[in-house]
Short mmCIF file of C-alpha atoms and ligand atoms in Angstrom, two decimals:
data_model
loop_
_atom_site.label_atom_id
_atom_site.label_comp_id
_atom_site.label_asym_id
_atom_site.label_seq_id
_atom_site.Cartn_x
_atom_site.Cartn_y
_atom_site.Cartn_z
CA ARG A 1374 -34.34 0.74 9.42
CA SER A 1375 -33.54 4.10 7.16
CA LEU A 1376 -32.54 4.05 3.80
CA ASP A 1377 -29.37 5.78 4.93
CA ALA A 1378 -28.30 2.34 6.56
CA ASP A 1379 -29.75 0.10 3.60
CA ALA A 1380 -27.17 2.03 1.54
CA LEU A 1381 -24.60 1.61 3.90
CA ARG A 1382 -24.93 -1.88 4.06
CA THR A 1383 -25.32 -2.21 0.24
CA HIS A 1384 -21.98 -1.04 0.09
CA ALA A 1385 -20.63 -2.52 2.43
CA ALA A 1386 -21.49 -6.35 1.19
CA ALA A 1387 -20.17 -4.82 -2.26
CA ALA A 1388 -17.19 -4.28 -1.12
CA LEU A 1389 -16.87 -7.45 1.06
CA THR A 1390 -18.11 -9.35 -2.63
CA ARG A 1391 -14.86 -7.44 -4.67
CA SER A 1392 -12.38 -8.24 -1.98
CA ARG A 1393 -13.57 -11.65 -2.51
CA ALA A 1394 -13.42 -12.02 -5.65
CA ARG A 1395 -9.68 -10.69 -5.82
CA SER A 1396 -8.81 -13.10 -3.40
CA GLU A 1397 -10.01 -15.68 -5.40
CA VAL A 1398 -7.98 -14.54 -8.63
CA LEU A 1399 -4.93 -14.55 -6.75
CA THR A 1400 -5.80 -17.62 -5.00
CA GLY A 1401 -7.32 -19.60 -7.83
CA ALA A 1402 -4.50 -18.84 -10.20
CA VAL A 1403 -1.44 -21.23 -8.90
CA ASP A 1404 -2.33 -25.42 -7.69
CA ASP A 1405 -2.52 -26.46 -4.30
CA GLU A 1406 1.43 -27.11 -4.24
CA GLU A 1407 2.42 -23.92 -4.89
CA LEU A 1408 -0.78 -22.58 -2.66
CA SER A 1409 0.99 -24.09 0.06
CA LYS A 1410 4.87 -23.17 -0.36
CA GLN A 1411 6.81 -20.38 0.16
CA HIS A 1412 7.75 -18.38 -2.46
CA SER A 1413 10.08 -16.13 -0.15
CA PRO A 1414 11.09 -16.09 3.20
CA LEU A 1415 9.82 -12.56 3.48
CA MET A 1416 6.32 -13.56 2.30
CA SER A 1417 3.63 -15.88 3.81
CA PRO A 1418 2.88 -19.04 1.76
CA LEU A 1419 -0.60 -17.85 -0.17
CA VAL A 1420 -2.34 -20.33 1.55
CA TRP A 1421 -1.95 -18.63 5.11
CA ASP A 1422 -2.69 -15.14 3.96
CA LEU A 1423 -6.42 -16.73 2.28
CA ALA A 1424 -6.93 -18.14 6.15
CA HIS A 1425 -5.42 -15.80 7.73
CA ILE A 1426 -8.54 -13.46 6.09
CA GLY A 1427 -10.85 -15.42 7.00
CA SER A 1428 -9.89 -15.39 10.28
CA GLN A 1429 -9.56 -11.57 11.05
CA GLU A 1430 -13.14 -11.83 9.44
CA GLU A 1431 -14.04 -14.34 12.06
CA LEU A 1432 -12.70 -12.51 14.86
CA TRP A 1433 -13.96 -8.92 14.03
CA LEU A 1434 -17.19 -9.68 12.17
CA VAL A 1435 -18.67 -12.84 13.69
CA ARG A 1436 -18.02 -13.18 16.92
CA ASP A 1437 -17.38 -9.40 18.00
CA VAL A 1438 -20.28 -7.25 15.96
CA GLY A 1439 -22.15 -10.85 15.62
CA GLY A 1440 -21.72 -12.00 19.13
CA ARG A 1441 -22.03 -15.75 17.24
CA GLU A 1442 -20.39 -18.73 18.26
CA PRO A 1443 -16.35 -19.12 17.26
CA VAL A 1444 -16.73 -21.06 13.91
CA ARG A 1445 -13.29 -22.97 13.98
CA PRO A 1446 -11.52 -20.99 17.88
CA GLU A 1447 -8.75 -24.14 17.91
CA ILE A 1448 -7.07 -22.03 14.43
CA ASP A 1449 -6.74 -17.88 15.94
CA GLU A 1450 -3.54 -19.44 17.31
CA LEU A 1451 -2.36 -20.72 13.56
CA TYR A 1452 -3.16 -16.98 11.69
CA ASP A 1453 -2.16 -14.60 14.63
CA ALA A 1454 0.00 -12.26 12.56
CA PHE A 1455 2.12 -12.23 15.77
CA LYS A 1456 2.87 -15.31 16.82
CA HIS A 1457 4.45 -17.04 13.59
CA ALA A 1458 7.05 -15.20 11.94
CA ARG A 1459 6.65 -14.77 8.21
CA ALA A 1460 9.25 -17.11 7.47
CA ASP A 1461 8.07 -19.84 9.96
CA ARG A 1462 4.41 -19.97 8.45
CA PRO A 1463 4.72 -22.91 6.09
CA GLY A 1464 6.36 -24.88 9.16
CA LEU A 1465 2.97 -24.80 10.80
CA PRO A 1466 -0.53 -27.05 10.50
CA LEU A 1467 -2.30 -24.99 8.43
CA LEU A 1468 -5.34 -25.47 6.95
CA SER A 1469 -5.48 -27.12 3.53
CA PRO A 1470 -6.14 -24.82 0.38
CA ALA A 1471 -9.42 -26.63 0.53
CA GLU A 1472 -10.45 -26.06 4.21
CA ALA A 1473 -9.10 -22.81 3.89
CA ARG A 1474 -12.17 -21.91 0.90
CA ALA A 1475 -14.32 -23.94 2.75
CA TYR A 1476 -13.36 -22.21 6.09
CA VAL A 1477 -13.59 -18.48 4.31
CA GLY A 1478 -16.68 -19.67 2.77
CA GLN A 1479 -18.53 -20.51 5.82
CA VAL A 1480 -16.77 -16.82 7.71
CA ARG A 1481 -18.58 -14.62 5.07
CA ARG A 1482 -22.29 -16.18 4.81
CA LYS A 1483 -22.08 -15.66 8.68
CA ALA A 1484 -20.63 -11.97 8.23
CA PHE A 1485 -23.06 -11.14 5.25
CA ASP A 1486 -25.86 -12.49 8.04
CA VAL A 1487 -25.06 -10.16 10.69
CA LEU A 1488 -24.84 -7.40 7.95
CA ASP A 1489 -28.18 -7.66 7.47
CA THR A 1490 -29.12 -7.59 10.95
CA VAL A 1491 -26.36 -5.33 13.08
CA PRO A 1492 -27.51 -1.99 14.09
CA LEU A 1493 -24.66 0.25 12.11
CA ARG A 1494 -25.02 2.78 14.89
CA GLY A 1495 -25.22 3.14 18.39
CA ARG A 1496 -21.51 1.16 18.75
CA ARG A 1497 -18.21 3.29 17.76
CA LEU A 1498 -17.18 -0.27 16.06
CA THR A 1499 -20.09 -0.40 14.22
CA GLU A 1500 -20.47 3.00 13.45
CA ALA A 1501 -21.42 3.88 9.68
CA GLY A 1502 -20.17 0.16 9.64
CA PHE A 1503 -16.41 0.56 10.28
CA ALA A 1504 -16.30 -2.66 11.23
CA PHE A 1505 -17.05 -4.64 7.50
CA GLY A 1506 -14.87 -1.58 6.18
CA MET A 1507 -11.85 -2.63 8.18
CA ILE A 1508 -12.47 -5.71 7.68
CA THR A 1509 -12.74 -5.37 4.12
CA GLN A 1510 -9.83 -3.35 3.79
CA HIS A 1511 -7.60 -6.09 5.70
CA GLU A 1512 -8.67 -8.45 2.46
CA GLN A 1513 -7.63 -5.87 0.41
CA GLN A 1514 -4.34 -5.25 2.13
CA HIS A 1515 -3.74 -9.29 2.20
CA ASP A 1516 -4.40 -9.25 -1.65
CA GLU A 1517 -1.93 -6.43 -2.47
CA THR A 1518 0.66 -8.72 0.08
CA MET A 1519 -0.25 -11.56 -2.30
CA LEU A 1520 0.28 -10.02 -5.37
CA ALA A 1521 4.25 -9.04 -3.98
CA THR A 1522 3.85 -12.87 -4.02
CA HIS A 1523 2.77 -13.65 -7.26
CA GLN A 1524 5.73 -11.38 -8.35
CA LEU A 1525 8.49 -13.05 -6.02
CA ARG A 1526 6.90 -16.72 -7.63
CA THR A 1527 9.08 -18.16 -10.24
CA GLY A 1528 7.60 -19.56 -13.08
CA GLU A 1529 5.05 -19.15 -16.02
CA ALA A 1530 3.00 -16.28 -15.74
CA VAL A 1531 -0.86 -16.83 -14.37
CA LEU A 1532 -1.54 -13.27 -14.01
CA HIS A 1533 -2.87 -11.67 -16.60
CA ALA A 1534 -4.82 -7.97 -17.06
CA PRO A 1535 -4.84 -5.39 -19.96
CA ASP A 1536 -1.71 -2.52 -20.04
CA PRO A 1537 -2.78 0.82 -18.26
CA PRO A 1538 -3.51 4.33 -20.82
CA ALA A 1539 -0.37 4.97 -22.34
CA ARG A 1540 -1.64 8.21 -23.58
CA ARG A 1541 -0.41 11.40 -21.35
CA THR A 1542 -0.79 15.03 -20.62
CA GLY A 1543 1.14 17.33 -22.93
CA PRO A 1544 4.49 18.76 -20.99
CA LEU A 1545 4.74 20.37 -17.62
CA PRO A 1546 6.92 22.01 -15.34
CA ALA A 1547 9.09 19.01 -13.42
CA GLU A 1548 8.22 20.77 -10.11
CA VAL A 1549 5.40 22.16 -8.43
CA VAL A 1550 5.97 24.52 -5.78
CA VAL A 1551 3.58 23.72 -2.79
CA PRO A 1552 3.22 27.72 -0.71
CA GLY A 1553 4.12 27.67 3.30
CA GLY A 1554 1.38 27.20 5.79
CA SER A 1555 -0.86 25.43 7.78
CA PHE A 1556 -2.82 22.33 6.20
CA LEU A 1557 -5.52 20.15 7.83
CA MET A 1558 -3.84 16.60 7.98
CA GLY A 1559 -5.19 13.40 8.18
CA THR A 1560 -9.43 13.04 9.03
CA SER A 1561 -11.79 12.97 11.56
CA ALA A 1562 -14.61 12.83 8.59
CA GLU A 1563 -13.89 9.59 6.81
CA PRO A 1564 -16.35 6.95 8.41
CA TRP A 1565 -14.00 4.47 7.26
CA ALA A 1566 -10.13 5.82 8.04
CA LEU A 1567 -8.27 3.35 10.14
CA ASP A 1568 -6.97 5.14 13.67
CA ASN A 1569 -3.67 6.32 12.59
CA GLU A 1570 -4.97 8.80 9.97
CA ARG A 1571 -7.19 10.13 12.71
CA PRO A 1572 -7.15 13.17 14.49
CA ALA A 1573 -7.82 15.80 11.52
CA HIS A 1574 -4.98 18.01 12.89
CA PRO A 1575 -3.31 21.30 11.02
CA VAL A 1576 0.27 21.27 10.47
CA HIS A 1577 2.62 23.98 9.31
CA VAL A 1578 4.54 23.20 6.66
CA GLY A 1579 7.20 25.33 4.84
CA THR A 1580 7.27 26.14 0.72
CA PHE A 1581 9.35 23.73 -0.53
CA ALA A 1582 8.98 21.66 -4.78
CA ILE A 1583 7.99 18.50 -4.86
CA ASP A 1584 8.44 16.54 -8.39
CA THR A 1585 5.11 17.03 -10.53
CA PHE A 1586 5.55 12.98 -11.06
CA PRO A 1587 6.93 10.08 -9.44
CA VAL A 1588 10.87 9.40 -10.50
CA THR A 1589 10.64 6.97 -13.54
CA ASN A 1590 13.04 3.80 -14.39
CA ALA A 1591 15.16 5.87 -17.08
CA GLU A 1592 15.72 8.53 -14.55
CA PHE A 1593 16.63 6.01 -12.04
CA ALA A 1594 18.70 3.63 -14.30
CA ALA A 1595 20.85 6.85 -14.69
CA PHE A 1596 21.85 6.64 -11.90
CA ALA A 1597 22.56 2.84 -11.52
CA ASP A 1598 24.64 3.49 -14.54
CA SER A 1599 26.74 6.78 -13.29
CA GLY A 1600 28.05 4.56 -10.54
CA GLY A 1601 25.40 5.55 -8.05
CA TYR A 1602 25.35 2.13 -6.13
CA ARG A 1603 28.94 2.25 -5.71
CA GLN A 1604 29.48 6.21 -4.66
CA GLU A 1605 29.29 6.29 -0.73
CA ARG A 1606 28.34 10.21 -0.87
CA TRP A 1607 24.78 9.87 -1.94
CA TRP A 1608 23.75 7.20 1.11
CA THR A 1609 23.21 7.64 4.92
CA ALA A 1610 25.44 5.41 7.02
CA GLU A 1611 22.53 3.12 7.43
CA GLY A 1612 22.08 2.90 3.77
CA TRP A 1613 25.35 2.20 2.58
CA ALA A 1614 26.08 -0.42 5.51
CA HIS A 1615 23.44 -1.97 3.94
CA VAL A 1616 24.04 -1.54 -0.17
CA GLN A 1617 27.32 -3.00 0.91
CA ARG A 1618 26.22 -6.20 2.63
CA HIS A 1619 23.65 -6.83 0.41
CA GLY A 1620 25.57 -6.66 -3.30
CA LEU A 1621 22.94 -4.61 -4.39
CA ILE A 1622 22.89 -2.72 -7.94
CA ALA A 1623 19.94 -2.01 -9.41
CA PRO A 1624 16.46 -2.13 -8.09
CA ARG A 1625 14.79 -5.55 -7.23
CA PHE A 1626 13.67 -7.73 -10.38
CA TRP A 1627 16.07 -5.65 -12.80
CA ARG A 1628 18.88 -7.40 -14.65
CA ARG A 1629 21.63 -6.48 -16.90
CA GLU A 1630 22.23 -7.74 -20.40
CA GLY A 1631 23.08 -7.00 -23.51
CA GLY A 1632 23.49 -3.66 -22.29
CA ARG A 1633 20.30 -2.91 -20.69
CA TRP A 1634 18.19 -3.64 -18.49
CA TRP A 1635 15.97 -6.24 -18.52
CA ARG A 1636 13.15 -6.70 -15.64
CA ARG A 1637 10.67 -9.87 -14.96
CA ARG A 1638 7.15 -8.79 -13.82
CA PHE A 1639 4.81 -11.46 -13.01
CA GLY A 1640 6.10 -14.14 -15.03
CA ILE A 1641 7.47 -11.90 -18.47
CA ASP A 1642 10.69 -10.92 -19.18
CA GLU A 1643 10.90 -7.69 -20.52
CA PRO A 1644 12.95 -4.65 -21.14
CA VAL A 1645 12.53 -2.12 -18.19
CA PRO A 1646 10.25 0.51 -19.62
CA ALA A 1647 11.83 3.58 -19.32
CA ASP A 1648 8.21 6.10 -18.60
CA GLU A 1649 7.11 3.99 -16.04
CA PRO A 1650 7.70 4.84 -12.54
CA VAL A 1651 10.68 2.81 -10.56
CA GLN A 1652 9.65 0.38 -8.49
CA HIS A 1653 10.83 -2.05 -6.09
CA VAL A 1654 13.94 0.45 -4.52
CA CYS A 1655 13.81 -0.10 -0.93
CA PHE A 1656 13.82 3.39 1.49
CA HIS A 1657 17.64 3.86 1.00
CA GLU A 1658 17.34 3.73 -2.54
CA ALA A 1659 15.25 6.13 -2.87
CA GLN A 1660 16.77 8.30 -0.36
CA ALA A 1661 20.34 7.92 -2.55
CA TYR A 1662 19.06 9.63 -5.78
CA ALA A 1663 17.12 11.91 -4.22
CA ARG A 1664 20.86 13.24 -2.83
CA TRP A 1665 22.22 12.69 -6.43
CA VAL A 1666 19.71 15.11 -8.23
CA GLY A 1667 20.77 17.39 -5.25
CA LYS A 1668 16.80 17.16 -3.92
CA ARG A 1669 15.36 14.95 -0.86
CA LEU A 1670 12.98 12.84 -0.64
CA PRO A 1671 9.43 14.67 0.42
CA THR A 1672 8.14 14.59 4.59
CA GLU A 1673 5.16 12.46 5.01
CA PRO A 1674 3.53 16.03 6.08
CA GLU A 1675 4.71 17.61 2.63
CA TRP A 1676 3.43 14.60 0.32
CA GLU A 1677 0.03 14.80 2.26
CA LYS A 1678 -0.33 18.67 1.57
CA ALA A 1679 0.94 18.24 -2.00
CA ALA A 1680 -1.56 15.64 -2.09
CA ARG A 1681 -5.08 17.26 -0.14
CA PHE A 1682 -4.52 20.98 -0.25
CA ASP A 1683 -6.90 22.93 -2.33
CA PRO A 1684 -5.40 26.60 -2.67
CA ALA A 1685 -8.78 27.96 -3.77
CA THR A 1686 -10.68 26.87 -0.64
CA GLY A 1687 -7.84 26.10 1.84
CA HIS A 1688 -9.61 22.58 2.71
CA SER A 1689 -8.32 19.49 2.58
CA ARG A 1690 -9.60 16.99 -0.02
CA ARG A 1691 -10.40 13.55 0.28
CA TYR A 1692 -8.11 12.36 -2.63
CA PRO A 1693 -5.73 14.37 -5.20
CA TRP A 1694 -8.81 15.10 -7.75
CA GLY A 1695 -11.18 16.01 -5.32
CA GLU A 1696 -14.23 14.10 -3.64
CA GLN A 1697 -15.22 11.21 -5.74
CA GLU A 1698 -14.25 7.58 -5.24
CA PRO A 1699 -11.60 6.98 -7.76
CA GLY A 1700 -12.75 6.05 -11.03
CA PRO A 1701 -10.48 4.50 -13.73
CA GLU A 1702 -10.07 7.92 -15.06
CA HIS A 1703 -8.11 8.93 -12.08
CA ALA A 1704 -5.92 6.42 -11.29
CA ASN A 1705 -3.76 3.02 -11.71
CA LEU A 1706 -5.62 1.13 -8.21
CA GLY A 1707 -7.31 -2.20 -7.95
CA GLN A 1708 -4.80 -4.93 -9.90
CA ARG A 1709 -6.91 -3.49 -13.18
CA HIS A 1710 -3.13 -3.37 -14.44
CA LEU A 1711 -0.66 -5.39 -13.78
CA ARG A 1712 1.81 -2.65 -14.08
CA PRO A 1713 2.67 1.41 -13.34
CA ALA A 1714 1.42 3.49 -15.70
CA VAL A 1715 4.41 6.25 -17.88
CA ALA A 1716 3.86 9.04 -16.04
CA GLY A 1717 1.50 11.61 -17.43
CA ALA A 1718 -0.88 9.26 -17.50
CA TYR A 1719 -3.91 10.45 -15.41
CA PRO A 1720 -4.42 13.81 -15.77
CA ALA A 1721 -8.23 14.00 -14.66
CA GLY A 1722 -5.84 12.21 -11.16
CA ALA A 1723 -4.07 15.57 -10.18
CA SER A 1724 -4.30 17.32 -7.30
CA ALA A 1725 -5.10 20.82 -6.92
CA LEU A 1726 -1.66 22.23 -6.88
CA GLY A 1727 -1.24 20.11 -10.13
CA VAL A 1728 0.84 17.32 -8.77
CA HIS A 1729 0.07 14.08 -10.96
CA GLN A 1730 -0.37 10.15 -10.32
CA LEU A 1731 0.22 10.16 -5.93
CA VAL A 1732 -2.79 8.02 -5.86
CA GLY A 1733 -2.02 4.80 -7.82
CA ASP A 1734 0.55 3.35 -9.83
CA VAL A 1735 3.38 2.99 -6.90
CA TRP A 1736 3.80 3.56 -3.14
CA GLU A 1737 6.00 7.06 -2.44
CA TRP A 1738 8.36 6.59 0.24
CA THR A 1739 8.71 9.40 2.15
CA SER A 1740 11.35 10.40 4.90
CA SER A 1741 9.07 10.29 8.36
CA ASP A 1742 9.08 7.70 10.75
CA PHE A 1743 5.88 6.46 11.87
CA ARG A 1744 3.84 8.37 14.54
CA PRO A 1745 0.98 9.08 15.99
CA TYR A 1746 -0.57 12.14 15.01
CA PRO A 1747 -1.84 14.26 18.15
CA GLY A 1748 -4.79 12.77 19.79
CA PHE A 1749 -4.39 9.36 18.31
CA ALA A 1750 -6.59 6.34 20.17
CA ALA A 1751 -5.57 2.70 18.99
CA PHE A 1752 -8.51 1.78 17.31
CA PRO A 1753 -9.67 -1.05 17.64
CA TYR A 1754 -6.72 -2.92 18.58
CA GLN A 1755 -3.05 -1.73 19.38
CA GLU A 1756 -1.25 -4.33 16.88
CA TYR A 1757 -3.33 -2.60 13.78
CA SER A 1758 -0.37 0.65 14.57
CA GLU A 1759 0.27 1.78 17.79
CA VAL A 1760 2.63 -1.65 18.25
CA PHE A 1761 4.71 -0.29 15.13
CA PHE A 1762 5.25 3.61 16.36
CA GLY A 1763 8.98 4.63 16.38
CA PRO A 1764 12.11 5.49 14.59
CA GLY A 1765 12.36 1.69 12.77
CA TYR A 1766 9.38 2.04 10.12
CA ARG A 1767 9.14 4.81 6.89
CA MET A 1768 6.35 5.77 5.94
CA LEU A 1769 4.36 5.58 2.57
CA ARG A 1770 2.05 7.19 0.53
CA GLY A 1771 -0.60 6.96 -2.42
CA GLY A 1772 -0.98 3.40 -3.11
CA SER A 1773 -0.05 1.28 -5.60
CA PHE A 1774 -1.37 -0.36 -8.80
CA GLY A 1775 -2.32 -3.13 -6.49
CA THR A 1776 -4.11 -1.27 -3.80
CA ASP A 1777 -7.74 -1.21 -4.05
CA ALA A 1778 -9.37 1.86 -4.07
CA ALA A 1779 -11.01 0.54 -0.55
CA ALA A 1780 -8.31 0.58 1.27
CA VAL A 1781 -6.26 3.84 0.11
CA ARG A 1782 -7.02 7.36 0.20
CA GLY A 1783 -5.42 11.29 0.67
CA SER A 1784 -5.13 10.47 4.43
CA PHE A 1785 -4.07 7.03 4.30
CA ARG A 1786 -1.00 5.74 5.64
CA ASN A 1787 1.23 2.83 4.79
CA TRP A 1788 4.24 1.59 6.33
CA ASP A 1789 7.36 -0.82 5.81
CA LEU A 1790 10.77 -1.09 6.89
CA PRO A 1791 13.65 1.16 5.31
CA VAL A 1792 15.59 -1.87 3.76
CA ARG A 1793 11.99 -3.98 2.19
CA ARG A 1794 12.03 -4.10 -1.74
CA GLN A 1795 9.05 -6.68 -2.28
CA ILE A 1796 6.70 -4.14 -1.88
CA PHE A 1797 5.00 -1.88 -4.81
CA ALA A 1798 7.22 0.83 -4.05
CA GLY A 1799 8.21 4.32 -6.03
CA PHE A 1800 8.95 7.60 -4.83
CA ARG A 1801 9.32 11.30 -6.32
CA CYS A 1802 11.44 13.51 -4.80
CA ALA A 1803 10.95 17.09 -3.08
CA ARG A 1804 13.74 20.12 -2.10
CA ASP A 1805 13.34 23.28 0.29
CA VAL A 1806 13.18 26.50 -1.33
CA ALA A 1807 12.51 30.38 -0.69
CA GLY A 1808 9.49 31.55 0.07
CA PRO A 1809 6.51 33.09 2.40
CA ASP A 1810 6.61 30.91 5.73
CA GLY A 1811 2.76 31.18 4.86
CA GLY A 1812 2.00 32.70 8.59
CA ASN A 1813 -0.38 30.09 10.58
C1 AVJ B 2086 -0.56 -1.38 6.88
C2 AVJ B 2086 0.18 -2.43 4.75
C3 AVJ B 2086 1.99 -2.17 7.23
O1 AVJ B 2086 0.02 -5.76 5.65
O2 AVJ B 2086 1.59 -5.18 7.46
C4 AVJ B 2086 -2.63 -6.32 7.40
C5 AVJ B 2086 -1.81 -4.12 7.03
N1 AVJ B 2086 -2.05 -5.43 9.39
N2 AVJ B 2086 -2.79 -6.95 8.33
C6 AVJ B 2086 0.76 -4.95 6.93
C7 AVJ B 2086 -2.00 -5.59 8.15
C8 AVJ B 2086 -2.41 -6.56 9.41
C9 AVJ B 2086 -0.21 -4.21 6.90
N3 AVJ B 2086 -0.01 -2.91 6.40
FE1 FE B 2087 -3.61 -9.33 8.61
#
């Protein structure tokens, strides 16, 4: 057994332990009744997420990688996300909270046993510990979903965390111009990158300008206050129909009272903070705001080039700030805080081109739909990405304060329906500027 393999095992074990600690916080903060009920038809009961986390871990780590006997084969169907819509999950004969906790614990003990013994090379699923990385990312993704469920629940605050840094870098230009030319999008090198991030491939992007920071609450409030939600000209036909039908007047969780905007955030009412990135807006609201300021949303390749391209070397970085794993100085990730940080709070996390807060704080809507990269191959299962390809979904990039560092990187791709607002999503704007197209 090589030292490398030992380091990999330690790294995978630490990542799995961290994701489980977070799942325990999210499911330990409320009583059994709140765990089992549905807080919104958009979401599963928390206890479904918990057992589903165990079920995926059983399928991939215990049965497939480990070749072990099934732990609870009779519940596979209950926790198959494609068999039951979220709205229907509370009516299923789910494991009770106590049973779900016992189940995920039992599966985890077996998964650790597999991690101790299985070769981490020779088979693509286990090469460099991929399956373990995939499962810990899966748990973290559901943890972020559970955090969104917490934001939707009513009642007293049960989650607590310190506020993010309020210090900020001095005034900066509002936009950064990204010179036209080709850059390497996606990755073939990142060991735990998921199928839709692969392979690395050159993409030509024309010269454009992108906002230095995500759009703030104050900026977005100006759009709402000036009547933006009532003026058809800012909206696409689809967006306008949606706004009319649902009577949208502001981001989700905002409320107008005493001449100002308030919001409810994880059980606490507070005035909407002016300098924080706006969140809980859908793609249509982002698109309308961008048009109102005379801009547009960035495309997904534009977003990734702004985040990863280093003009000094011509290479694409793993993260905006370079190759290092995210630290607390780089980005607001991992539910360390329960809110996005003010614009300018992470100067050490800026990209080579000088764009700030691309990773962390809020997911950012782009104008692109979900397409495979040239050379895409579904791995290890079609239901992770491939079944979602097409015009129905919009891409989100960069992760939020509720995304763990293990589950985001410069190449990471997320997607959702253009009407969704319960996710921790905001946006920044871009626009065309004249410039050389950079050749190649
Ligand atoms: C990539 C976040 C869109 O939560 O629907 C979780 C991740 N896939 N279980 C989702 C996922 C299967 C997925 N997103
Ligand atoms: Fe899942």
